[in-house]
Amino acid sequence: MRPIDALVHSLSEAQVVTDPDVIDSYARDRTFLEPGRPLAVVLAASRDDVVTTLRWASEHRVPVVPRGAGTGLAGGAVAGDGAIVLSLARMTAIRELSPADEIAVAEPGVITADLDRAAREHGLMYAPDPSSYEISTIGGNLATNAGGLRCVKYGVTRDSVLGLEVVLADGRVLETGRRTMKGVTGYDLTGLFVGSEGTLGVITAATLRLRPAPAAPPATFAAEFGSLRDAGAAVSAIIAAGCRPSLMELLDRATLEAIDDWRNIGLEPGTQAMLIGQSDAGDGQAAVRRMERICGDNGASFVAVSAGPAETEELVGLRRLAYPATERLGACLVEDVCVPRSALPDMITAIEAAAARHGVRICTVAHAGDGNLHPVFVFGHGAAEPPPEVWAAADEVFTRALELGGTLTGEHGVGLLKQRWLALESGPVAAEVQRGIKAVFDPLGLLNPGKAI
């Protein structure tokens, strides 16, 4: 009997997919990277399915690549030859939602926006909201410590995680963290797993912090600028003034043109950047008016405050269109640098200079209130690999981000795409410590090999 037959027998034939065409669709994420040829796909529906799969994989020394919806942008869910792809997309239960404790217990296949909608039925919200929140899963958000549009005020995914249920590489089940808002017993294993990209264990449930939903819809403004650097300077000034926005998003001219070509938004010829900001505080209108004035002081050519929820949705929806609009232009290398917020104008200038120097189209959007920029390097449709000039421009962008005190990734993770730059940030001591941690949790090196570290 083949080893895979034992796994089919332990689960079911319907849960273990061996059709090559179906496997290929599960072996990819949203990057241009070509996967290898995995052995099979396991469609897990419960924690016990994950336990069974990892015990089998450990016994037979088979690599396992966990995945959710496959919306990742760093190659973290791209599977290699001979691996088992472990899909958690069917684990969609919200096991508990407690308004009294302001927590939810959710399985990894729950869509991020669905958890937020469930919380809002009780006057609460789930704060993290990546741009892909209508299709990305809680498990994927946990794996990369995803951020999103509201993280300028509410933090990234890790800031909303209280505890985890994790299946380790050998099939043991580990419970980390707690249901309380505070707790310092032992090492912070919860924080260690969040952002580990499936390399230390497979998360099968998370205890998540919910927050009171704002009493009224947020106040929103949009500002247009004649230069991207001026827009970045306005962001720095808004943060320095203590305005506490709940959303602060920046789109450059190239991104706006991509959206305009697709949806005809009426882009003005002189607009080189757009800034979209919100405040969900009790005095949100006053806060937005203050941010409006700061934008004017920093060279905005036009600023408007939304007239109501419908206009607000339209503006935020514009931001969420950025990546799908850019994808229409060609294959994309999506990067994810983050710098101190005061360095945002300098980082913007560096991206523009790299694009001009190497003749590369770069569409930049940013969670600007966090200093987190997503320069998207666009190259030929169907290309298997970015051309040399794209890699050269990316090298410059990453190098400059680190020189400014920043990081290679703010929320997308390292995956496969950022391996080439990892040593520039981590250094040999950090790399050695991280390899040691990996060896403790996954001594056989079977969980998502080659990713994250």
XYZ file of C-alpha atoms in Angstrom:
453
model
C 0.000 0.000 0.000
C 1.277 3.472 -0.898
C 1.813 5.859 2.022
C -0.851 8.232 0.633
C -3.371 5.386 0.764
C -2.952 5.253 4.528
C -3.801 8.941 4.748
C -6.887 8.446 2.560
C -7.950 5.572 4.800
C -7.507 7.704 7.944
C -9.506 10.617 6.517
C -11.680 9.947 3.470
C -11.236 9.787 -0.264
C -13.203 13.016 -0.633
C -10.797 14.860 1.673
C -7.555 13.786 -0.006
C -7.311 15.207 -3.519
C -4.781 13.648 -5.895
C -6.009 14.994 -9.253
C -3.005 16.987 -10.625
C -5.114 19.820 -12.074
C -6.985 20.340 -8.816
C -3.774 20.115 -6.817
C -2.215 22.829 -8.978
C -5.020 25.260 -8.113
C -4.310 24.748 -4.399
C -0.535 24.965 -4.758
C -0.459 28.666 -5.690
C -1.029 31.973 -3.985
C -1.549 35.400 -5.545
C 2.058 35.799 -6.676
C 3.598 34.987 -10.042
C 5.614 32.138 -8.480
C 5.206 28.721 -10.093
C 4.618 25.890 -7.606
C 6.190 22.449 -7.682
C 4.212 19.239 -7.890
C 2.655 18.452 -4.518
C 1.678 14.897 -3.636
C -1.904 15.703 -2.632
C -4.255 18.256 -1.076
C -5.961 17.566 2.251
C -9.274 19.390 2.711
C -9.378 19.573 6.498
C -12.762 20.130 8.125
C -11.732 19.831 11.769
C -8.824 19.960 14.185
C -8.778 16.148 14.189
C -8.218 16.147 10.420
C -5.184 18.385 10.935
C -3.882 16.127 13.717
C -4.253 13.053 11.498
C -2.503 14.750 8.574
C 0.462 15.985 10.591
C 0.943 12.644 12.343
C 0.979 10.927 8.945
C 3.358 13.526 7.489
C 5.719 13.197 10.446
C 5.749 9.414 10.168
C 6.447 9.478 6.424
C 8.695 12.592 6.407
C 6.441 14.485 3.995
C 6.494 18.322 3.929
C 3.219 20.106 4.697
C 2.211 23.509 3.319
C -0.769 25.003 5.201
C -3.025 27.405 3.312
C -6.225 29.381 3.655
C -7.742 31.321 0.759
C -4.452 31.709 -1.109
C -4.557 35.514 -1.112
C -0.947 35.855 0.095
C 1.430 38.165 -1.763
C 4.824 36.810 -0.681
C 4.744 33.178 -1.797
C 4.077 31.863 1.691
C 1.528 29.289 0.488
C 3.318 28.194 -2.681
C 3.863 24.426 -2.454
C 6.912 22.468 -3.552
C 7.472 19.014 -5.004
C 6.202 16.079 -2.980
C 4.426 18.169 -0.341
C 0.985 17.831 1.145
C -1.064 21.006 0.783
C -3.171 21.307 3.935
C -6.191 23.482 3.146
C -7.967 24.948 6.168
C -10.601 26.793 4.126
C -13.389 24.428 5.256
C -12.801 25.164 8.938
C -15.258 28.049 9.018
C -16.870 27.883 12.446
C -17.069 30.843 14.787
C -17.050 28.586 17.822
C -17.975 31.343 20.240
C -18.788 35.031 20.282
C -19.028 36.494 23.776
C -20.280 40.091 23.968
C -19.731 40.093 27.739
C -16.030 39.269 27.407
C -15.615 40.985 24.010
C -13.973 37.929 22.480
C -14.586 35.491 19.648
C -13.170 32.012 19.066
C -12.794 31.459 15.323
C -11.440 28.678 13.151
C -8.818 29.506 10.491
C -11.148 29.311 7.487
C -13.441 32.101 8.716
C -13.429 35.027 6.264
C -12.150 38.142 8.014
C -15.098 40.326 7.023
C -17.562 37.651 8.156
C -16.128 37.738 11.675
C -16.415 41.518 11.712
C -20.045 41.335 10.563
C -20.858 38.763 13.245
C -19.299 40.994 15.899
C -21.240 44.049 14.736
C -24.519 42.274 15.417
C -23.531 42.702 19.077
C -22.256 46.277 18.827
C -18.653 45.094 18.520
C -16.102 44.843 15.720
C -13.072 42.805 14.730
C -10.510 45.528 14.096
C -7.962 44.058 11.615
C -9.148 44.609 8.043
C -6.638 43.846 5.284
C -7.638 45.099 1.847
C -8.565 41.510 0.970
C -10.837 41.209 4.028
C -13.785 39.935 1.964
C -11.769 36.949 0.702
C -8.833 36.446 3.087
C -9.154 34.142 6.093
C -8.403 34.500 9.784
C -5.795 31.743 9.494
C -3.938 33.547 6.728
C -4.106 36.823 8.662
C -2.632 35.058 11.695
C 0.086 33.415 9.624
C 1.385 36.744 8.311
C 0.344 39.041 11.182
C -1.714 40.978 8.646
C -2.520 44.644 9.161
C -4.946 46.522 6.979
C -6.665 49.850 6.683
C -7.624 50.325 10.349
C -4.305 49.270 11.861
C -3.137 52.895 12.199
C -5.424 53.075 15.246
C -6.143 49.486 16.257
C -2.894 47.694 15.484
C -2.110 44.607 13.443
C -3.533 41.101 13.863
C -1.233 40.235 16.784
C -2.804 43.062 18.795
C -6.175 41.290 18.580
C -5.025 37.748 19.436
C -5.387 36.467 23.002
C -4.822 32.734 22.509
C -4.437 29.958 19.968
C -5.129 26.290 19.418
C -2.190 24.924 17.423
C -1.387 21.471 16.056
C 2.346 20.891 16.188
C 4.378 19.095 13.532
C 4.087 15.723 15.290
C 0.311 16.035 15.775
C 0.271 17.197 19.392
C -2.235 19.937 20.226
C -0.927 23.032 21.995
C -3.130 25.629 23.707
C -1.505 29.058 24.075
C -2.584 32.286 25.709
C -5.861 32.917 27.504
C -9.306 34.532 27.353
C -8.305 37.473 29.522
C -7.069 40.891 28.414
C -3.919 40.455 30.538
C -1.678 37.501 31.302
C 2.075 36.981 31.565
C 2.374 33.315 32.545
C 5.360 31.805 30.754
C 6.771 32.812 27.397
C 4.514 34.516 24.871
C 3.887 31.508 22.631
C 0.814 33.164 21.144
C 2.878 36.057 19.820
C 5.489 33.624 18.516
C 3.003 31.745 16.337
C 1.353 34.879 14.939
C 3.403 35.832 11.892
C 5.278 32.510 11.732
C 3.799 31.681 8.296
C 2.884 28.099 9.184
C 6.484 27.116 9.911
C 6.027 26.295 13.611
C 2.552 24.737 13.760
C -0.882 24.818 12.183
C -3.387 27.136 13.875
C -6.818 25.512 14.153
C -8.585 28.132 16.305
C -7.901 31.578 17.719
C -9.319 33.478 20.662
C -9.628 37.008 19.323
C -10.216 40.327 20.970
C -13.247 42.291 19.827
C -13.711 46.014 20.369
C -16.742 48.269 20.734
C -17.891 49.397 17.316
C -17.959 53.175 16.849
C -21.312 54.683 17.780
C -21.554 56.545 14.453
C -20.105 56.043 10.961
C -16.573 57.433 10.661
C -15.958 60.890 9.259
C -13.909 60.705 6.077
C -11.895 63.062 3.896
C -10.064 62.759 0.588
C -7.221 65.051 -0.425
C -5.492 65.397 -3.774
C -1.870 66.500 -4.155
C 0.327 67.643 -6.997
C 3.209 65.527 -5.703
C 3.488 62.221 -3.880
C 6.080 63.649 -1.518
C 3.687 66.423 -0.432
C 1.089 63.776 0.377
C 3.652 61.902 2.463
C 4.574 65.110 4.271
C 0.896 65.712 5.067
C 0.654 62.249 6.622
C 3.705 62.891 8.795
C 2.229 66.238 9.876
C -1.153 64.678 10.720
C 0.459 62.021 12.901
C 2.787 64.545 14.550
C -0.215 66.730 15.377
C -1.780 63.886 17.374
C -4.918 63.593 15.217
C -5.304 59.826 15.829
C -6.897 58.824 12.490
C -8.585 55.443 12.283
C -7.602 55.115 8.605
C -4.951 56.900 6.552
C -4.398 55.534 3.033
C -2.264 56.880 0.211
C -2.510 56.132 -3.539
C -0.019 57.361 -6.122
C -0.715 58.564 -9.664
C 0.109 55.224 -11.303
C -2.366 53.405 -9.047
C -5.059 56.023 -9.598
C -4.581 55.733 -13.366
C -4.992 51.958 -13.150
C -8.248 52.395 -11.225
C -9.428 55.149 -13.593
C -8.762 52.991 -16.670
C -10.887 50.261 -15.089
C -13.661 52.169 -13.325
C -13.517 55.721 -14.787
C -13.235 57.664 -11.524
C -12.711 61.045 -13.208
C -9.029 61.440 -12.346
C -7.803 65.017 -12.769
C -4.637 65.593 -14.876
C -2.696 67.329 -12.108
C -3.406 64.823 -9.350
C -0.242 62.899 -8.469
C -1.475 61.402 -5.194
C -4.633 60.923 -3.176
C -4.873 60.663 0.592
C -7.956 59.105 2.204
C -8.359 59.539 5.945
C -10.948 58.752 8.597
C -11.699 59.332 12.244
C -14.129 57.100 14.119
C -13.783 59.028 17.377
C -16.729 60.719 19.048
C -15.493 64.056 17.692
C -14.698 62.571 14.279
C -15.966 65.508 12.251
C -13.759 67.932 14.161
C -10.762 65.608 13.816
C -11.287 65.285 10.074
C -11.615 69.057 9.676
C -8.295 69.426 11.465
C -6.680 66.869 9.130
C -8.242 68.716 6.204
C -6.485 71.919 7.273
C -3.157 70.126 7.688
C -3.455 68.730 4.160
C -4.063 72.250 2.871
C -1.010 73.499 4.739
C 1.072 70.790 3.057
C 0.153 71.562 -0.528
C -3.118 69.729 -1.152
C -4.746 71.024 -4.318
C -8.179 69.798 -3.243
C -9.695 68.439 -0.028
C -13.254 67.274 0.525
C -15.045 65.795 3.519
C -17.541 63.048 2.683
C -21.206 63.949 2.921
C -22.300 60.649 4.476
C -21.842 56.860 4.723
C -22.424 56.238 1.005
C -19.631 58.614 -0.002
C -17.398 57.144 2.690
C -17.946 53.631 1.335
C -17.137 54.864 -2.145
C -13.830 56.379 -1.024
C -12.727 53.351 0.987
C -13.872 51.092 -1.849
C -11.579 53.059 -4.151
C -8.628 52.107 -1.959
C -9.624 48.439 -1.946
C -9.629 48.464 -5.769
C -5.932 49.360 -5.905
C -4.376 45.921 -6.188
C -6.943 44.268 -8.497
C -6.709 47.320 -10.770
C -2.922 47.056 -10.861
C -3.077 43.305 -11.578
C -4.855 44.134 -14.837
C -1.679 45.865 -16.055
C 0.561 42.789 -15.880
C 2.286 40.420 -13.498
C 3.118 42.033 -10.177
C 5.910 41.864 -7.640
C 4.149 43.280 -4.584
C 6.427 44.596 -1.896
C 5.720 45.650 1.635
C 8.288 47.928 3.222
C 7.567 49.812 6.419
C 9.487 52.825 7.707
C 9.127 55.176 10.666
C 6.262 57.522 9.864
C 8.511 60.564 9.884
C 10.567 58.920 7.098
C 7.579 58.401 4.805
C 8.384 61.320 2.438
C 11.975 60.090 2.038
C 10.810 56.537 1.322
C 8.333 57.800 -1.268
C 11.108 59.767 -2.966
C 13.317 56.666 -3.031
C 10.588 54.588 -4.711
C 10.006 57.246 -7.371
C 13.753 57.494 -8.007
C 14.147 53.710 -8.347
C 11.279 53.596 -10.838
C 12.799 56.362 -12.953
C 16.362 55.038 -12.767
C 15.464 51.529 -13.919
C 12.564 52.355 -16.220
C 10.150 50.253 -14.156
C 6.448 50.874 -13.608
C 5.784 51.016 -9.865
C 2.282 51.579 -8.508
C 2.483 52.578 -4.853
C -0.242 52.433 -2.242
C 0.327 52.790 1.466
C -1.164 52.325 4.878
C 0.398 55.719 5.257
C -0.464 56.275 8.901
C 1.768 53.297 9.738
C 4.580 54.133 7.340
C 3.737 50.866 5.530
C 4.148 51.186 1.745
C 3.224 48.682 -0.943
C 5.240 49.473 -4.076
C 3.888 47.143 -6.786
C 6.423 46.443 -9.544
C 4.516 45.691 -12.758
C 6.050 43.600 -15.540
C 4.938 41.538 -18.552
C 1.774 39.462 -18.546
C 2.565 35.769 -18.235
C 6.222 36.263 -17.307
C 7.546 33.554 -15.005
C 10.068 35.850 -13.353
C 10.520 39.617 -13.001
C 13.140 40.988 -15.410
C 16.526 42.149 -14.037
C 15.537 45.828 -13.953
C 12.609 45.023 -11.625
C 14.850 43.129 -9.215
C 17.376 45.996 -9.345
C 14.682 48.560 -8.504
C 13.383 46.335 -5.697
C 16.920 45.995 -4.316
C 17.149 49.776 -4.081
C 13.766 50.097 -2.413
C 14.536 47.503 0.259
C 17.995 48.865 0.914
C 16.662 52.367 1.370
C 13.879 51.184 3.671
C 16.434 49.549 5.969
C 18.672 52.642 5.844
C 15.698 54.689 7.065
C 15.244 52.396 10.058
C 12.497 50.333 8.435
C 11.726 46.698 7.696
C 11.371 44.416 4.676
C 7.781 43.523 5.459
C 5.096 45.171 7.512
C 2.299 42.631 6.995
C 2.699 40.351 3.975
C 5.387 38.137 5.479
C 8.682 36.882 4.054
C 7.370 33.798 2.244
C 9.611 32.947 -0.682
C 9.844 36.364 -2.329
C 11.798 38.187 0.372
C 14.335 35.455 1.105
C 16.933 37.227 -1.047
C 16.929 40.276 1.275
C 16.345 38.630 4.641
C 19.966 38.649 5.805
C 20.137 42.425 5.322
C 17.667 42.911 8.171
C 18.012 39.893 10.432
C 21.771 39.472 10.810
C 23.566 36.238 11.717
C 22.663 36.111 15.411
C 18.938 36.608 14.809
C 19.044 34.034 12.006
C 20.688 31.477 14.296
C 18.140 32.055 17.068
C 15.233 31.737 14.638
C 16.608 28.493 13.218
C 16.884 27.203 16.787
C 13.225 28.065 17.484
C 12.199 26.315 14.272
C 14.120 23.199 15.339
C 12.287 23.046 18.685
C 8.828 23.104 17.133
C 9.567 21.327 13.858
C 12.734 19.218 14.255
C 12.201 17.398 10.952
C 11.723 20.666 9.045
C 8.428 19.558 7.487
C 6.205 22.609 8.095
C 6.188 25.039 5.174
C 9.893 24.495 4.455
C 11.893 27.365 3.015
C 9.476 30.070 4.164
C 9.677 32.930 6.695
C 13.266 32.376 7.872
